[in-house]
PDB file of C-alpha atoms in Angstrom:
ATOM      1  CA  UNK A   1      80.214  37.753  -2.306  1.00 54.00           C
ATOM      2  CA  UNK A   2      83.460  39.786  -1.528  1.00 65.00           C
ATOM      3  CA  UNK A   3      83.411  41.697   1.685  1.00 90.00           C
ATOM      4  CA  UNK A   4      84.385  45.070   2.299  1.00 98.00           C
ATOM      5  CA  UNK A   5      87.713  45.865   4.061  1.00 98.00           C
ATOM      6  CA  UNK A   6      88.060  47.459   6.726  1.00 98.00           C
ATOM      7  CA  UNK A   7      91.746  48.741   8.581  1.00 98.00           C
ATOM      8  CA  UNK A   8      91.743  49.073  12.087  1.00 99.00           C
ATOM      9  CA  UNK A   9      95.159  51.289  13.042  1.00 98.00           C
ATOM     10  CA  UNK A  10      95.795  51.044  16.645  1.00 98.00           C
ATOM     11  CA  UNK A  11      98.453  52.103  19.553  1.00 98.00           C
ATOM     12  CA  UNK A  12      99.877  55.045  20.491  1.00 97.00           C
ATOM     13  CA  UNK A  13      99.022  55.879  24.275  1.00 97.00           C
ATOM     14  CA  UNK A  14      97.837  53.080  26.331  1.00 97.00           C
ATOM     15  CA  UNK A  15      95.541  55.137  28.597  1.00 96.00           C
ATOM     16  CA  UNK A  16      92.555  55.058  25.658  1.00 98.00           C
ATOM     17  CA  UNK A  17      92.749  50.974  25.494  1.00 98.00           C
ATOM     18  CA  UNK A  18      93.456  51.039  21.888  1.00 98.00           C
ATOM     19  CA  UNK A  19      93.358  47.237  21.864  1.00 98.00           C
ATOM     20  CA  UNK A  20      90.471  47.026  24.138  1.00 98.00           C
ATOM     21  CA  UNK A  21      88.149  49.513  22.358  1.00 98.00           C
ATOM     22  CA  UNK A  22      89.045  48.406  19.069  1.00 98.00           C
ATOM     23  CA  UNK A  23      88.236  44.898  19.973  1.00 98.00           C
ATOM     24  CA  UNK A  24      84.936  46.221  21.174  1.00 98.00           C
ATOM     25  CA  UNK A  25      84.012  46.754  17.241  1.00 98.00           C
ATOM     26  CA  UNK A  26      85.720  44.201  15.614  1.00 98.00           C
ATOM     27  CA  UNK A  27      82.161  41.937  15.885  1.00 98.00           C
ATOM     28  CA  UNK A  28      79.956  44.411  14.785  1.00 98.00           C
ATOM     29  CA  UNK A  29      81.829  45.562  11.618  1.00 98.00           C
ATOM     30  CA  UNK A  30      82.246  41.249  10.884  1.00 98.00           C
ATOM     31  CA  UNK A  31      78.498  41.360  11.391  1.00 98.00           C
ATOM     32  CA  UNK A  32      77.411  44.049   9.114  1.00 98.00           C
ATOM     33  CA  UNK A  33      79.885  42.296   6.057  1.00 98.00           C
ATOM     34  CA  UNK A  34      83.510  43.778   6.746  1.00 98.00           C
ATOM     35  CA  UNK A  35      86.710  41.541   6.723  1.00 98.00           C
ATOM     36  CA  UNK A  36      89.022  43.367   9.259  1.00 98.00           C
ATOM     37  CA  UNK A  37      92.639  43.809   9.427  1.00 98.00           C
ATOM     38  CA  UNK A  38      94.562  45.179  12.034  1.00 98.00           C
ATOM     39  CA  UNK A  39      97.788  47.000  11.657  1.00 98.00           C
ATOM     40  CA  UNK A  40      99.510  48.911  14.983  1.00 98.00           C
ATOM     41  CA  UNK A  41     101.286  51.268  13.348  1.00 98.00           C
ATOM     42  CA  UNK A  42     100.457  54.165  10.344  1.00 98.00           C
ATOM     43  CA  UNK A  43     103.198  53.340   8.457  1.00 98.00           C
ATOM     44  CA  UNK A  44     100.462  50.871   6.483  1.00 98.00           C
ATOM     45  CA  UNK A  45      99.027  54.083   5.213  1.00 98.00           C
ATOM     46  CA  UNK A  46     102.336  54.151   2.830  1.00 98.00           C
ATOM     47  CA  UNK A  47     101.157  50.859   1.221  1.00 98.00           C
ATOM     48  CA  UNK A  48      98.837  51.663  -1.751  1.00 97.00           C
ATOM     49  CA  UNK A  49      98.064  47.888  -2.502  1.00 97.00           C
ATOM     50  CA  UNK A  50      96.668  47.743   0.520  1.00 98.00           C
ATOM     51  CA  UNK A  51      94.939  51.316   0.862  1.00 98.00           C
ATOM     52  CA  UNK A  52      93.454  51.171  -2.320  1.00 97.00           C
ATOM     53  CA  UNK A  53      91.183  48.004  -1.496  1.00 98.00           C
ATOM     54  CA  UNK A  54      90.063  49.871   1.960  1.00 98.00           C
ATOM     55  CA  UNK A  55      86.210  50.881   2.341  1.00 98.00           C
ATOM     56  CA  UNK A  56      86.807  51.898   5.940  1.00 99.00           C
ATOM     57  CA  UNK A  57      89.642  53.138   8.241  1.00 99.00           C
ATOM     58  CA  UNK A  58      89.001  53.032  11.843  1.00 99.00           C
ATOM     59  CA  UNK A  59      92.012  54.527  13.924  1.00 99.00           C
ATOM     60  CA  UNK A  60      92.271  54.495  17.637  1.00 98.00           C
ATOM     61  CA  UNK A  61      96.257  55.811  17.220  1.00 98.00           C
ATOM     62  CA  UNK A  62      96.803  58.697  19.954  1.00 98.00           C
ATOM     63  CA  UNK A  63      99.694  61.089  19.704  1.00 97.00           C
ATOM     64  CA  UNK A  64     102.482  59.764  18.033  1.00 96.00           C
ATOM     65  CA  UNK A  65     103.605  60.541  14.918  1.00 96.00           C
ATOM     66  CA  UNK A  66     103.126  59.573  11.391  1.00 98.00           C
ATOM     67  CA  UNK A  67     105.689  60.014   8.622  1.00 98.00           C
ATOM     68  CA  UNK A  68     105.070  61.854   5.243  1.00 98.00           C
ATOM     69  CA  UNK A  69     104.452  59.038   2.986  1.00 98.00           C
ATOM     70  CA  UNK A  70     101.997  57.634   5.127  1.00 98.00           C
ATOM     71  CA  UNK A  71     100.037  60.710   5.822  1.00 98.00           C
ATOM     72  CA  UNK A  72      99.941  61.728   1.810  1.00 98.00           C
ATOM     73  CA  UNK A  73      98.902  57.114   1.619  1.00 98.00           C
ATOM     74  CA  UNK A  74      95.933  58.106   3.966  1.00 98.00           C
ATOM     75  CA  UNK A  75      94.872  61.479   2.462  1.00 98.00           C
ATOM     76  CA  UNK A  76      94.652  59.700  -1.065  1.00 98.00           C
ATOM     77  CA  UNK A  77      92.446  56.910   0.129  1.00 98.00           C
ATOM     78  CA  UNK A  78      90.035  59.514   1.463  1.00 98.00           C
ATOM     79  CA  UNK A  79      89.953  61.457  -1.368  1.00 98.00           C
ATOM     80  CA  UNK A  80      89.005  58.571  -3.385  1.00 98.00           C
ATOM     81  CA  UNK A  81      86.541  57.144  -1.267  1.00 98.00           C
ATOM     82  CA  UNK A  82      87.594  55.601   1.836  1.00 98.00           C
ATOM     83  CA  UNK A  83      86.256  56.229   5.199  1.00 98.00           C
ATOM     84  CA  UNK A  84      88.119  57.099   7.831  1.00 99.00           C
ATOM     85  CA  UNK A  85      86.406  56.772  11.385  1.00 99.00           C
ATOM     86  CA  UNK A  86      87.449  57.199  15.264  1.00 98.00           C
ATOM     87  CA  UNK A  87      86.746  58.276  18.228  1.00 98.00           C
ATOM     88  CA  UNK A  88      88.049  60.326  21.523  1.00 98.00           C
ATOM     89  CA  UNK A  89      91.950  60.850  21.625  1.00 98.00           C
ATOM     90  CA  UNK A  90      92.383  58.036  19.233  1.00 98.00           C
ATOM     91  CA  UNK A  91      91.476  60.110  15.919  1.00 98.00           C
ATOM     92  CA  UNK A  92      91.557  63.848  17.199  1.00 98.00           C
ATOM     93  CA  UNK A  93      94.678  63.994  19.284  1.00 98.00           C
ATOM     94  CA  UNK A  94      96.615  61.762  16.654  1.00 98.00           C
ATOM     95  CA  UNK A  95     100.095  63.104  15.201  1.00 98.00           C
ATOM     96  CA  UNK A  96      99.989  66.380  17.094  1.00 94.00           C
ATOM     97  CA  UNK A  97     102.430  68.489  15.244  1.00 94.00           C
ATOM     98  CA  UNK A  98     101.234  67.362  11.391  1.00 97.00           C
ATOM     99  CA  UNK A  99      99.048  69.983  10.030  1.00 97.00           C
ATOM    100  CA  UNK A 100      97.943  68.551   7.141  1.00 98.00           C
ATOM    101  CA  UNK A 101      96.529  65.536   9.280  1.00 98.00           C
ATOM    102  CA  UNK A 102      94.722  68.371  11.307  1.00 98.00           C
ATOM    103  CA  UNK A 103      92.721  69.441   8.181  1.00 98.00           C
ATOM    104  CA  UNK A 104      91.560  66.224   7.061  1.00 98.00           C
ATOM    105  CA  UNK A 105      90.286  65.540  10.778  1.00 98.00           C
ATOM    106  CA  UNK A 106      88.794  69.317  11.083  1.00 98.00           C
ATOM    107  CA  UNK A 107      89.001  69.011  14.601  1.00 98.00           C
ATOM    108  CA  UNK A 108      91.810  69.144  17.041  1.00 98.00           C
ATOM    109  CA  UNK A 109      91.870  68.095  20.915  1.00 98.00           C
ATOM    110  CA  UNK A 110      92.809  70.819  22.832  1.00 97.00           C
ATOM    111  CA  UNK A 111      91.959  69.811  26.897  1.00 96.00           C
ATOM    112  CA  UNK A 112      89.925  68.025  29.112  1.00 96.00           C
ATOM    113  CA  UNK A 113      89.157  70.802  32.284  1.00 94.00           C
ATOM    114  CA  UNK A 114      89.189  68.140  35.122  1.00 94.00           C
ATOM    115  CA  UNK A 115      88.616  68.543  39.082  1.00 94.00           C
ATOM    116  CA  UNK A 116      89.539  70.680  41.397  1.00 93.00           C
ATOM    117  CA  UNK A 117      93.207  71.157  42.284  1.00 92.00           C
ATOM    118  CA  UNK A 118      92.198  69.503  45.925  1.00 92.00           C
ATOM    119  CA  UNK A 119      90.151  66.869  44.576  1.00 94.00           C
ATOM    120  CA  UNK A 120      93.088  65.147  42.582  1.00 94.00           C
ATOM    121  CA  UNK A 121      94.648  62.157  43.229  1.00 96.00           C
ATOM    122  CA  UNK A 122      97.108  61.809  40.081  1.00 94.00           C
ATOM    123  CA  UNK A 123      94.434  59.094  38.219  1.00 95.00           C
ATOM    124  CA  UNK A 124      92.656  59.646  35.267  1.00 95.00           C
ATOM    125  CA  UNK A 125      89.906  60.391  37.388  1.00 95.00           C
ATOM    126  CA  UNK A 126      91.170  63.522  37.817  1.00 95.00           C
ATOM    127  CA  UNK A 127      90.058  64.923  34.247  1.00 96.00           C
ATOM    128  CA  UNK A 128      86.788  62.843  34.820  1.00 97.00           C
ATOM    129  CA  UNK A 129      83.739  65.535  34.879  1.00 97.00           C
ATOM    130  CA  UNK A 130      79.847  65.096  34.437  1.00 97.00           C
ATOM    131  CA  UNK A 131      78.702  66.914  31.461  1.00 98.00           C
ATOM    132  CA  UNK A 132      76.175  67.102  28.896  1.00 98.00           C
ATOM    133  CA  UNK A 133      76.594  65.951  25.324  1.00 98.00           C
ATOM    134  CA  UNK A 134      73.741  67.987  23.412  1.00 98.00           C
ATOM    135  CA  UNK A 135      72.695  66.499  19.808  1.00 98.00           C
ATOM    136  CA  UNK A 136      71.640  69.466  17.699  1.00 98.00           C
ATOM    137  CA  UNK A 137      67.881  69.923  16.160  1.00 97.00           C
ATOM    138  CA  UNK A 138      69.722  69.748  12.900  1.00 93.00           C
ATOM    139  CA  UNK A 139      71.203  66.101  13.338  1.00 97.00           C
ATOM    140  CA  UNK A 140      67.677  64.640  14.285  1.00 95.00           C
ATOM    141  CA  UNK A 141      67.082  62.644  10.931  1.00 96.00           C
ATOM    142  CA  UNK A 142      70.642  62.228  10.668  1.00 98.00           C
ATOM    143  CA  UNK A 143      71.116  58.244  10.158  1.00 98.00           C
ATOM    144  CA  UNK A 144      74.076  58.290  13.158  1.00 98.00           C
ATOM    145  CA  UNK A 145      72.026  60.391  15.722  1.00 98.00           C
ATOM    146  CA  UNK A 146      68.580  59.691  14.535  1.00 98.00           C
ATOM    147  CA  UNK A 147      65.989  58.819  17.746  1.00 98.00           C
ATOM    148  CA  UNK A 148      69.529  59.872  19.879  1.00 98.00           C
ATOM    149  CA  UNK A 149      68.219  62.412  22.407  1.00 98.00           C
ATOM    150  CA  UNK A 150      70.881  64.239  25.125  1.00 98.00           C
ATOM    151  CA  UNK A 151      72.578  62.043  27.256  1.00 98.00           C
ATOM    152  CA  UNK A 152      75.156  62.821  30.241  1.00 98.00           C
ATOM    153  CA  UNK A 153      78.407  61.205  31.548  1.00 98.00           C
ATOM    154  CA  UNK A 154      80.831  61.498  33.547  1.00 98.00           C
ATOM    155  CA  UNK A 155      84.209  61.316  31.503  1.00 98.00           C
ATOM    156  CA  UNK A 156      86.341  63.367  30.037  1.00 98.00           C
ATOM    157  CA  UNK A 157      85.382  66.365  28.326  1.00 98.00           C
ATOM    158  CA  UNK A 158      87.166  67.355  25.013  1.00 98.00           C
ATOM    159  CA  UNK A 159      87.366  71.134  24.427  1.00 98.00           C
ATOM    160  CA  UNK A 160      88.347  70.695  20.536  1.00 98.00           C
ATOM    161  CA  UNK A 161      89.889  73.178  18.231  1.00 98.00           C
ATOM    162  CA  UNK A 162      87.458  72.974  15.298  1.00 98.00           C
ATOM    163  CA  UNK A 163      86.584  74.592  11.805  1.00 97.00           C
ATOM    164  CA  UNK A 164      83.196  75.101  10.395  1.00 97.00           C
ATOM    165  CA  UNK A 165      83.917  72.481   7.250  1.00 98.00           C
ATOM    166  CA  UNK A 166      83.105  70.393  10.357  1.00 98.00           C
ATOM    167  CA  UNK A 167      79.129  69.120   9.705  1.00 98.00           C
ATOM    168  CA  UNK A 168      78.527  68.962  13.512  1.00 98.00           C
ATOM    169  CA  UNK A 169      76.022  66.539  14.930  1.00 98.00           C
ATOM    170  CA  UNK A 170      76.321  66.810  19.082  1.00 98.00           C
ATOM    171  CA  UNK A 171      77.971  69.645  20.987  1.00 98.00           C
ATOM    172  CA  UNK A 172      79.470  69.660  24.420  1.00 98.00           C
ATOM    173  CA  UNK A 173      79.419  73.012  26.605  1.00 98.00           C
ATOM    174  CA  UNK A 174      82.253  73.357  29.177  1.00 96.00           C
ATOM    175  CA  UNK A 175      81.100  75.486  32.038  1.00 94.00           C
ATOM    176  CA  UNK A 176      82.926  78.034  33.858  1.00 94.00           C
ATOM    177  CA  UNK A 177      84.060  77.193  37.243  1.00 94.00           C
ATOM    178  CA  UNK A 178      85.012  80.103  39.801  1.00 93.00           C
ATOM    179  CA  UNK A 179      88.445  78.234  39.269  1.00 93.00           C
ATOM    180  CA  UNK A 180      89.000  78.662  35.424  1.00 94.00           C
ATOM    181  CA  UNK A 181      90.799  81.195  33.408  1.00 95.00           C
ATOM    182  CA  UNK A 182      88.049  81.069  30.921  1.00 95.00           C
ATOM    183  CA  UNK A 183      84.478  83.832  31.437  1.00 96.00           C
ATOM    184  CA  UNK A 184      82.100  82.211  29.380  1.00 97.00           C
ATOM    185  CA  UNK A 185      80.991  78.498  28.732  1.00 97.00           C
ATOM    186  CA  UNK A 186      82.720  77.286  25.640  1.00 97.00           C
ATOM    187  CA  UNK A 187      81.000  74.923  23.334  1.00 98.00           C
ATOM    188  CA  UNK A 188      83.088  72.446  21.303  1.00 98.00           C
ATOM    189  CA  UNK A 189      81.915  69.954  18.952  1.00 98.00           C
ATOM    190  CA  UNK A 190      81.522  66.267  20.068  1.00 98.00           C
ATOM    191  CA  UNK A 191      80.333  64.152  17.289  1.00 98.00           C
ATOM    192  CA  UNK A 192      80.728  65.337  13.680  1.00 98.00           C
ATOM    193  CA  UNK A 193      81.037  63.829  10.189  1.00 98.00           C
ATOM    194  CA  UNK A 194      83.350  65.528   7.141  1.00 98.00           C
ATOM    195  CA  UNK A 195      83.327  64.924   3.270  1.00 98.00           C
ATOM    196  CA  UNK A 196      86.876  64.760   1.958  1.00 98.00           C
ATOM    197  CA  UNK A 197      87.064  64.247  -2.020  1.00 98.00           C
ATOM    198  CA  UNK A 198      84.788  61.282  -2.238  1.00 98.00           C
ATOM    199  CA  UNK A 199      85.388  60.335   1.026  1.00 98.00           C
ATOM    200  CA  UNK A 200      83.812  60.688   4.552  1.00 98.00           C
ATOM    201  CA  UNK A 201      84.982  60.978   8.056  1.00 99.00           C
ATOM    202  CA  UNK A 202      83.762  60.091  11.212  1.00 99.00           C
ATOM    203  CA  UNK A 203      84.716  61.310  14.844  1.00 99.00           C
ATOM    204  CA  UNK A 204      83.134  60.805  18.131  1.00 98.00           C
ATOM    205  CA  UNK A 205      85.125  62.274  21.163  1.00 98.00           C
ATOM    206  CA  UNK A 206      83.529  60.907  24.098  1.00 98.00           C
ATOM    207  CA  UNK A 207      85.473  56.904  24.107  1.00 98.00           C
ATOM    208  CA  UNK A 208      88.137  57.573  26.852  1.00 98.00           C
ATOM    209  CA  UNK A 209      88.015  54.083  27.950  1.00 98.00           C
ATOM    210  CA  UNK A 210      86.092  50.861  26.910  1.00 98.00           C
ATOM    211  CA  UNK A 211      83.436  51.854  29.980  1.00 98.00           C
ATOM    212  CA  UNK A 212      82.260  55.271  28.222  1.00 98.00           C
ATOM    213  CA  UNK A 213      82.338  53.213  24.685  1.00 98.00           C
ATOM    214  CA  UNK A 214      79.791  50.877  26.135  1.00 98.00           C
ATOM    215  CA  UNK A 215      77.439  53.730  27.217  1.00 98.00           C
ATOM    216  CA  UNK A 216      74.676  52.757  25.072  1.00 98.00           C
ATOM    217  CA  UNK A 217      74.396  56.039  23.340  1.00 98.00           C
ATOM    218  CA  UNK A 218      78.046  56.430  22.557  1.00 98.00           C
ATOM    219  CA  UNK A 219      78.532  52.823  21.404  1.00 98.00           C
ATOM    220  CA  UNK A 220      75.388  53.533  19.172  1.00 98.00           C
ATOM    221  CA  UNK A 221      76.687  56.739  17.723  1.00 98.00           C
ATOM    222  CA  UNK A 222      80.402  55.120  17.002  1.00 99.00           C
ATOM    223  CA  UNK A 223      79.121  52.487  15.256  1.00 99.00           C
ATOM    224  CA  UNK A 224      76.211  53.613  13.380  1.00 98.00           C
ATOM    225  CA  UNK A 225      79.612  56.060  11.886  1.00 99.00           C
ATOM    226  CA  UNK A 226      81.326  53.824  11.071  1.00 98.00           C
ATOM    227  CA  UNK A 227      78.967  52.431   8.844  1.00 98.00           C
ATOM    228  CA  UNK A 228      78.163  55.892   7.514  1.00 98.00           C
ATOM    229  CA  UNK A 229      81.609  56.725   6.789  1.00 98.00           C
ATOM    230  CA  UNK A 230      82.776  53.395   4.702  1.00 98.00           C
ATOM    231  CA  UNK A 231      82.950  53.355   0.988  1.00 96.00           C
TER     232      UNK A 231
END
């Protein structure tokens, strides 16, 4: 029986392990039927012959850029039915300045609020706050957060630029610190999925490092999307 294929596109910052995390996944999607390939740059999006045999895209490719060819190679392959999947920095703080990348994500990472001023010490650490990730009543018989009830951790926080195409499953709620600028909690969306043509997408935004992907509820959540999101 062929397998389905899936693309892993990784690199871009080295802070979010995109070899590491990626690697994390590579078993499970093996395990559940997908032949893997990984590529660690965008520019593969360009290549139809490849694209067009892709059930799943899983991209762990923060900032950076991505070239117009590619981009328009990766829209078409959603449109027509393949998934596209990530998590944390890797998927919504990809290729910054390319709107049209924006739209097909629906979300776009904004901050991470971190310590204190005095409580820094110039690691990542520093952006590193407990919070609450809060899976709506809605998402309860959803098959990526079904018998997934609110979990904490202490990781970065994403406040995320969103629109409401976005079908949100989990919420995060940023509090207001006598410190901040901000005057009311702000609630941004953590995990949500997206139809695009007759494609879907996944995103997860808590996955900093490989230590928060292992958190059994986040590992659970990524990877019970990326099976929802392949062709």
């Amino acid at each position: 029986m062929t397998s389905k294929q899936a693309l892993i596109v990784r690199g871009g910052w080295d802070g979010h392990q995109p070899v590491e995390a990626t690697d994390l996944f590579i078993p499970f999607l093996e395990k559940n039927g997908y032949s893997v390939r990984i590529e660690d740059s965008p520019r593969i999006y360009a290549d139809t012959s490849v694209m067009g045999g892709v059930d799943l895209v899983v991209q762990c490719f923060s900032m950076g850029s991505i070239e117009p060819d590619a981009l328009s190679g990766l829209r078409s392959a959603v449109e027509a039915g393949t998934g596209f999947a990530g998590w944390h920095g890797g998927i919504t703080d990809a290729f910054r300045d390319n709107p049209d990348y924006l739209q097909l994500v629906g979300g776009q990472f904004a901050c991470h609020p971190g310590k204190p001023e005095a409580e820094r010490t110039g690691e990542q650490s520093d952006n590193y706050v407990p919070h609450r990730v809060n899976i709506l009543p809605a998402a309860a018989d959803h098959p990526i957060t079904r018998g997934i009830e609110d979990f904490d951790l202490v990781t970065e926080q994403y406040w995320v630029l969103a629109d409401d195409y976005c079908d949100v499953l989990a919420t995060t709620t940023q509090a207001v610190r006598d410190f901040d600028p901000w005057h009311r909690p702000v609630t941004s969306p953590a995990v949500w999925t997206r139809s695009w043509g007759a494609g879907k997408v996944f995103v997860c935004t808590p996955g900093h490092r490989v230590e928060v992907l292992e958190d059994p509820n986040v590992r659970t959540i990524v990877e019970r999307g990326l099976l929802w999101a392949g062709r």
